[in-house]
Amino acid sequence: YKLTGRDLDWQDNGISNRIRLADLSYGDYILEIKATNTFGQESNILKIPISIDKPYFLKWWFILICIAFLAVTILILIRYREKALRKKSIELEQIVTDRTAEVVREKKEADKQRLEAEHQKEIVEEKQKEILDSIAYAQRLQAATLPAKDFISQYLPSNFILYLPKD
């Protein structure tokens, strides 16, 4: 036998009526078979065409499907990442909004406390002024009720006045 497209010379198969063709790649072949008897007489050559088709993973339609699948997968991954990024962006915006509201609330509270402190300071200053005015008035009253030093010295030559106001 001889397989055109692979073998250059005839192969002797001995007395076996089986031919094993291993490791054939895809393509078209012609198997030529002839028989020889013990006297060396040869039969007519029988030609059998053999066609081995490409495996499916090498066909154009399979490659196209793989490319399409890969493109769709990449597109889905991109969309998923975009969605995740949008979600994260919305979460971050909400956090910023919450923190801004918290800062504004704290500022308002601080302003309120500052105003309350200023109001209390004004009250303290007013009370202090009232107390000082009261002390000054009491001092004038006490000075007015005491007799003049000359008057006391005239009647009591060795005298002293112990003036210790409480406040």
mmCIF file of C-alpha atoms in Angstrom:
data_model
loop_
_atom_site.group_PDB
_atom_site.id
_atom_site.type_symbol
_atom_site.label_atom_id
_atom_site.label_comp_id
_atom_site.label_asym_id
_atom_site.label_seq_id
_atom_site.Cartn_x
_atom_site.Cartn_y
_atom_site.Cartn_z
ATOM 1 C CA TYR A 1 0.000 0.000 0.000
ATOM 2 C CA LYS A 2 0.992 3.598 -0.468
ATOM 3 C CA LEU A 3 -0.692 6.712 0.924
ATOM 4 C CA THR A 4 -0.147 9.536 -1.546
ATOM 5 C CA GLY A 5 0.377 12.788 0.288
ATOM 6 C CA ARG A 6 2.451 11.005 2.947
ATOM 7 C CA ASP A 7 4.365 7.981 1.660
ATOM 8 C CA LEU A 8 6.827 8.110 -1.233
ATOM 9 C CA ASP A 9 7.402 4.358 -1.561
ATOM 10 C CA TRP A 10 5.173 1.306 -1.365
ATOM 11 C CA GLN A 11 4.815 -0.249 2.103
ATOM 12 C CA ASP A 12 4.796 -4.023 2.527
ATOM 13 C CA ASN A 13 2.006 -5.170 4.813
ATOM 14 C CA GLY A 14 2.959 -8.831 4.728
ATOM 15 C CA ILE A 15 0.096 -11.304 4.920
ATOM 16 C CA SER A 16 -2.126 -8.981 7.008
ATOM 17 C CA ASN A 17 -5.285 -7.666 5.452
ATOM 18 C CA ARG A 18 -5.362 -4.635 7.770
ATOM 19 C CA ILE A 19 -3.691 -1.265 7.310
ATOM 20 C CA ARG A 20 -3.147 1.045 10.234
ATOM 21 C CA LEU A 21 -2.675 4.703 9.422
ATOM 22 C CA ALA A 22 -1.769 6.651 12.549
ATOM 23 C CA ASP A 23 -0.956 10.311 13.102
ATOM 24 C CA LEU A 24 -2.659 11.620 10.009
ATOM 25 C CA SER A 25 -3.332 15.299 9.946
ATOM 26 C CA TYR A 26 -6.382 16.763 8.279
ATOM 27 C CA GLY A 27 -6.409 16.903 4.495
ATOM 28 C CA ASP A 28 -7.078 14.773 1.389
ATOM 29 C CA TYR A 29 -5.223 11.507 0.721
ATOM 30 C CA ILE A 30 -5.416 8.651 -1.759
ATOM 31 C CA LEU A 31 -4.788 5.162 -0.451
ATOM 32 C CA GLU A 32 -3.360 2.957 -3.225
ATOM 33 C CA ILE A 33 -3.545 -0.778 -2.631
ATOM 34 C CA LYS A 34 -2.163 -3.668 -4.703
ATOM 35 C CA ALA A 35 -1.766 -7.311 -3.961
ATOM 36 C CA THR A 36 1.180 -9.516 -4.933
ATOM 37 C CA ASN A 37 1.139 -13.319 -4.997
ATOM 38 C CA THR A 38 4.029 -15.613 -4.273
ATOM 39 C CA PHE A 39 4.992 -15.655 -7.943
ATOM 40 C CA GLY A 40 5.388 -11.865 -7.953
ATOM 41 C CA GLN A 41 2.311 -11.168 -10.009
ATOM 42 C CA GLU A 42 0.656 -7.868 -9.046
ATOM 43 C CA SER A 43 -3.042 -6.978 -9.103
ATOM 44 C CA ASN A 44 -4.513 -3.788 -10.423
ATOM 45 C CA ILE A 45 -4.012 -0.788 -8.122
ATOM 46 C CA LEU A 46 -7.107 0.062 -6.118
ATOM 47 C CA LYS A 47 -7.311 3.788 -5.316
ATOM 48 C CA ILE A 48 -9.433 4.837 -2.323
ATOM 49 C CA PRO A 49 -9.809 8.580 -1.666
ATOM 50 C CA ILE A 50 -9.657 9.531 2.041
ATOM 51 C CA SER A 51 -10.638 12.935 3.329
ATOM 52 C CA ILE A 52 -9.929 13.904 6.939
ATOM 53 C CA ASP A 53 -11.864 16.970 7.999
ATOM 54 C CA LYS A 54 -10.363 19.686 10.211
ATOM 55 C CA PRO A 55 -11.135 19.350 13.892
ATOM 56 C CA TYR A 56 -13.940 21.627 15.026
ATOM 57 C CA PHE A 57 -11.592 23.883 17.036
ATOM 58 C CA LEU A 58 -9.741 24.828 13.821
ATOM 59 C CA LYS A 59 -12.839 25.646 11.769
ATOM 60 C CA TRP A 60 -13.667 29.298 11.030
ATOM 61 C CA TRP A 61 -17.085 29.187 12.654
ATOM 62 C CA PHE A 62 -15.650 27.884 15.952
ATOM 63 C CA ILE A 63 -12.944 30.572 15.979
ATOM 64 C CA LEU A 64 -15.615 33.196 15.263
ATOM 65 C CA ILE A 65 -17.773 31.888 18.118
ATOM 66 C CA CYS A 66 -14.755 31.985 20.472
ATOM 67 C CA ILE A 67 -13.939 35.564 19.484
ATOM 68 C CA ALA A 68 -17.599 36.589 19.930
ATOM 69 C CA PHE A 69 -17.738 34.849 23.315
ATOM 70 C CA LEU A 70 -14.542 36.570 24.412
ATOM 71 C CA ALA A 71 -15.860 39.966 23.247
ATOM 72 C CA VAL A 72 -19.159 39.467 25.083
ATOM 73 C CA THR A 73 -17.323 38.349 28.226
ATOM 74 C CA ILE A 74 -15.081 41.419 28.133
ATOM 75 C CA LEU A 75 -18.106 43.651 27.559
ATOM 76 C CA ILE A 76 -19.932 42.081 30.506
ATOM 77 C CA LEU A 77 -16.866 42.539 32.738
ATOM 78 C CA ILE A 78 -16.557 46.190 31.684
ATOM 79 C CA ARG A 79 -20.254 46.797 32.394
ATOM 80 C CA TYR A 80 -19.952 45.063 35.762
ATOM 81 C CA ARG A 81 -16.947 47.210 36.715
ATOM 82 C CA GLU A 82 -18.745 50.371 35.572
ATOM 83 C CA LYS A 83 -21.777 49.437 37.655
ATOM 84 C CA ALA A 84 -19.585 48.718 40.684
ATOM 85 C CA LEU A 85 -17.757 52.028 40.226
ATOM 86 C CA ARG A 86 -21.056 53.933 39.897
ATOM 87 C CA LYS A 87 -22.333 52.248 43.056
ATOM 88 C CA LYS A 88 -19.126 53.096 44.923
ATOM 89 C CA SER A 89 -19.326 56.683 43.637
ATOM 90 C CA ILE A 90 -22.900 57.006 44.906
ATOM 91 C CA GLU A 91 -21.858 55.597 48.291
ATOM 92 C CA LEU A 92 -18.959 58.053 48.504
ATOM 93 C CA GLU A 93 -21.218 60.959 47.523
ATOM 94 C CA GLN A 94 -23.651 59.924 50.274
ATOM 95 C CA ILE A 95 -20.802 59.777 52.792
ATOM 96 C CA VAL A 96 -19.619 63.242 51.704
ATOM 97 C CA THR A 97 -23.180 64.574 51.992
ATOM 98 C CA ASP A 98 -23.586 63.048 55.447
ATOM 99 C CA ARG A 99 -20.259 64.395 56.652
ATOM 100 C CA THR A 100 -20.996 67.833 55.221
ATOM 101 C CA ALA A 101 -24.349 67.881 56.999
ATOM 102 C CA GLU A 102 -22.616 66.786 60.201
ATOM 103 C CA VAL A 103 -20.011 69.562 59.883
ATOM 104 C CA VAL A 104 -22.740 72.138 59.210
ATOM 105 C CA ARG A 105 -24.696 70.842 62.201
ATOM 106 C CA GLU A 106 -21.571 71.038 64.390
ATOM 107 C CA LYS A 107 -20.863 74.558 63.124
ATOM 108 C CA LYS A 108 -24.415 75.638 63.926
ATOM 109 C CA GLU A 109 -24.078 74.051 67.347
ATOM 110 C CA ALA A 110 -20.730 75.794 67.884
ATOM 111 C CA ASP A 111 -22.279 79.123 66.778
ATOM 112 C CA LYS A 112 -25.152 78.528 69.157
ATOM 113 C CA GLN A 113 -22.733 77.773 72.007
ATOM 114 C CA ARG A 114 -20.675 80.845 71.107
ATOM 115 C CA LEU A 115 -23.788 83.024 71.149
ATOM 116 C CA GLU A 116 -24.836 81.497 74.473
ATOM 117 C CA ALA A 117 -21.354 82.153 75.899
ATOM 118 C CA GLU A 118 -21.470 85.769 74.663
ATOM 119 C CA HIS A 119 -24.922 86.179 76.210
ATOM 120 C CA GLN A 120 -23.696 84.743 79.515
ATOM 121 C CA LYS A 121 -20.652 87.030 79.352
ATOM 122 C CA GLU A 122 -22.952 90.021 78.883
ATOM 123 C CA ILE A 123 -25.045 88.877 81.863
ATOM 124 C CA VAL A 124 -21.900 88.471 84.017
ATOM 125 C CA GLU A 125 -20.608 91.899 82.952
ATOM 126 C CA GLU A 126 -23.983 93.464 83.740
ATOM 127 C CA LYS A 127 -24.109 91.752 87.158
ATOM 128 C CA GLN A 128 -20.517 92.830 87.850
ATOM 129 C CA LYS A 129 -21.400 96.429 86.947
ATOM 130 C CA GLU A 130 -24.463 96.242 89.211
ATOM 131 C CA ILE A 131 -22.332 94.903 92.090
ATOM 132 C CA LEU A 132 -19.641 97.540 91.587
ATOM 133 C CA ASP A 133 -22.296 100.249 91.391
ATOM 134 C CA SER A 134 -23.895 98.855 94.536
ATOM 135 C CA ILE A 135 -20.527 98.829 96.325
ATOM 136 C CA ALA A 136 -19.823 102.399 95.233
ATOM 137 C CA TYR A 137 -23.278 103.477 96.417
ATOM 138 C CA ALA A 138 -22.795 101.688 99.758
ATOM 139 C CA GLN A 139 -19.417 103.379 100.139
ATOM 140 C CA ARG A 140 -20.993 106.787 99.563
ATOM 141 C CA LEU A 141 -23.740 105.972 102.067
ATOM 142 C CA GLN A 142 -21.214 104.821 104.657
ATOM 143 C CA ALA A 143 -19.003 107.870 104.073
ATOM 144 C CA ALA A 144 -22.038 110.125 104.403
ATOM 145 C CA THR A 145 -23.112 108.548 107.685
ATOM 146 C CA LEU A 146 -19.689 108.923 109.303
ATOM 147 C CA PRO A 147 -18.923 112.301 110.778
ATOM 148 C CA ALA A 148 -16.049 114.319 109.351
ATOM 149 C CA LYS A 149 -12.567 113.560 110.758
ATOM 150 C CA ASP A 150 -12.093 117.178 111.914
ATOM 151 C CA PHE A 151 -15.334 117.035 113.832
ATOM 152 C CA ILE A 152 -14.326 113.854 115.676
ATOM 153 C CA SER A 153 -10.770 115.101 116.312
ATOM 154 C CA GLN A 154 -12.176 118.228 117.915
ATOM 155 C CA TYR A 155 -14.026 116.216 120.579
ATOM 156 C CA LEU A 156 -11.829 113.131 120.722
ATOM 157 C CA PRO A 157 -8.214 114.147 120.161
ATOM 158 C CA SER A 158 -6.699 110.641 120.220
ATOM 159 C CA ASN A 159 -9.086 108.769 117.969
ATOM 160 C CA PHE A 160 -9.050 106.534 114.971
ATOM 161 C CA ILE A 161 -11.676 105.263 112.630
ATOM 162 C CA LEU A 162 -11.728 101.575 111.762
ATOM 163 C CA TYR A 163 -13.353 101.475 108.363
ATOM 164 C CA LEU A 164 -13.521 97.890 107.047
ATOM 165 C CA PRO A 165 -16.345 97.530 104.584
ATOM 166 C CA LYS A 166 -17.315 93.920 103.848
ATOM 167 C CA ASP A 167 -16.994 94.192 100.042
#
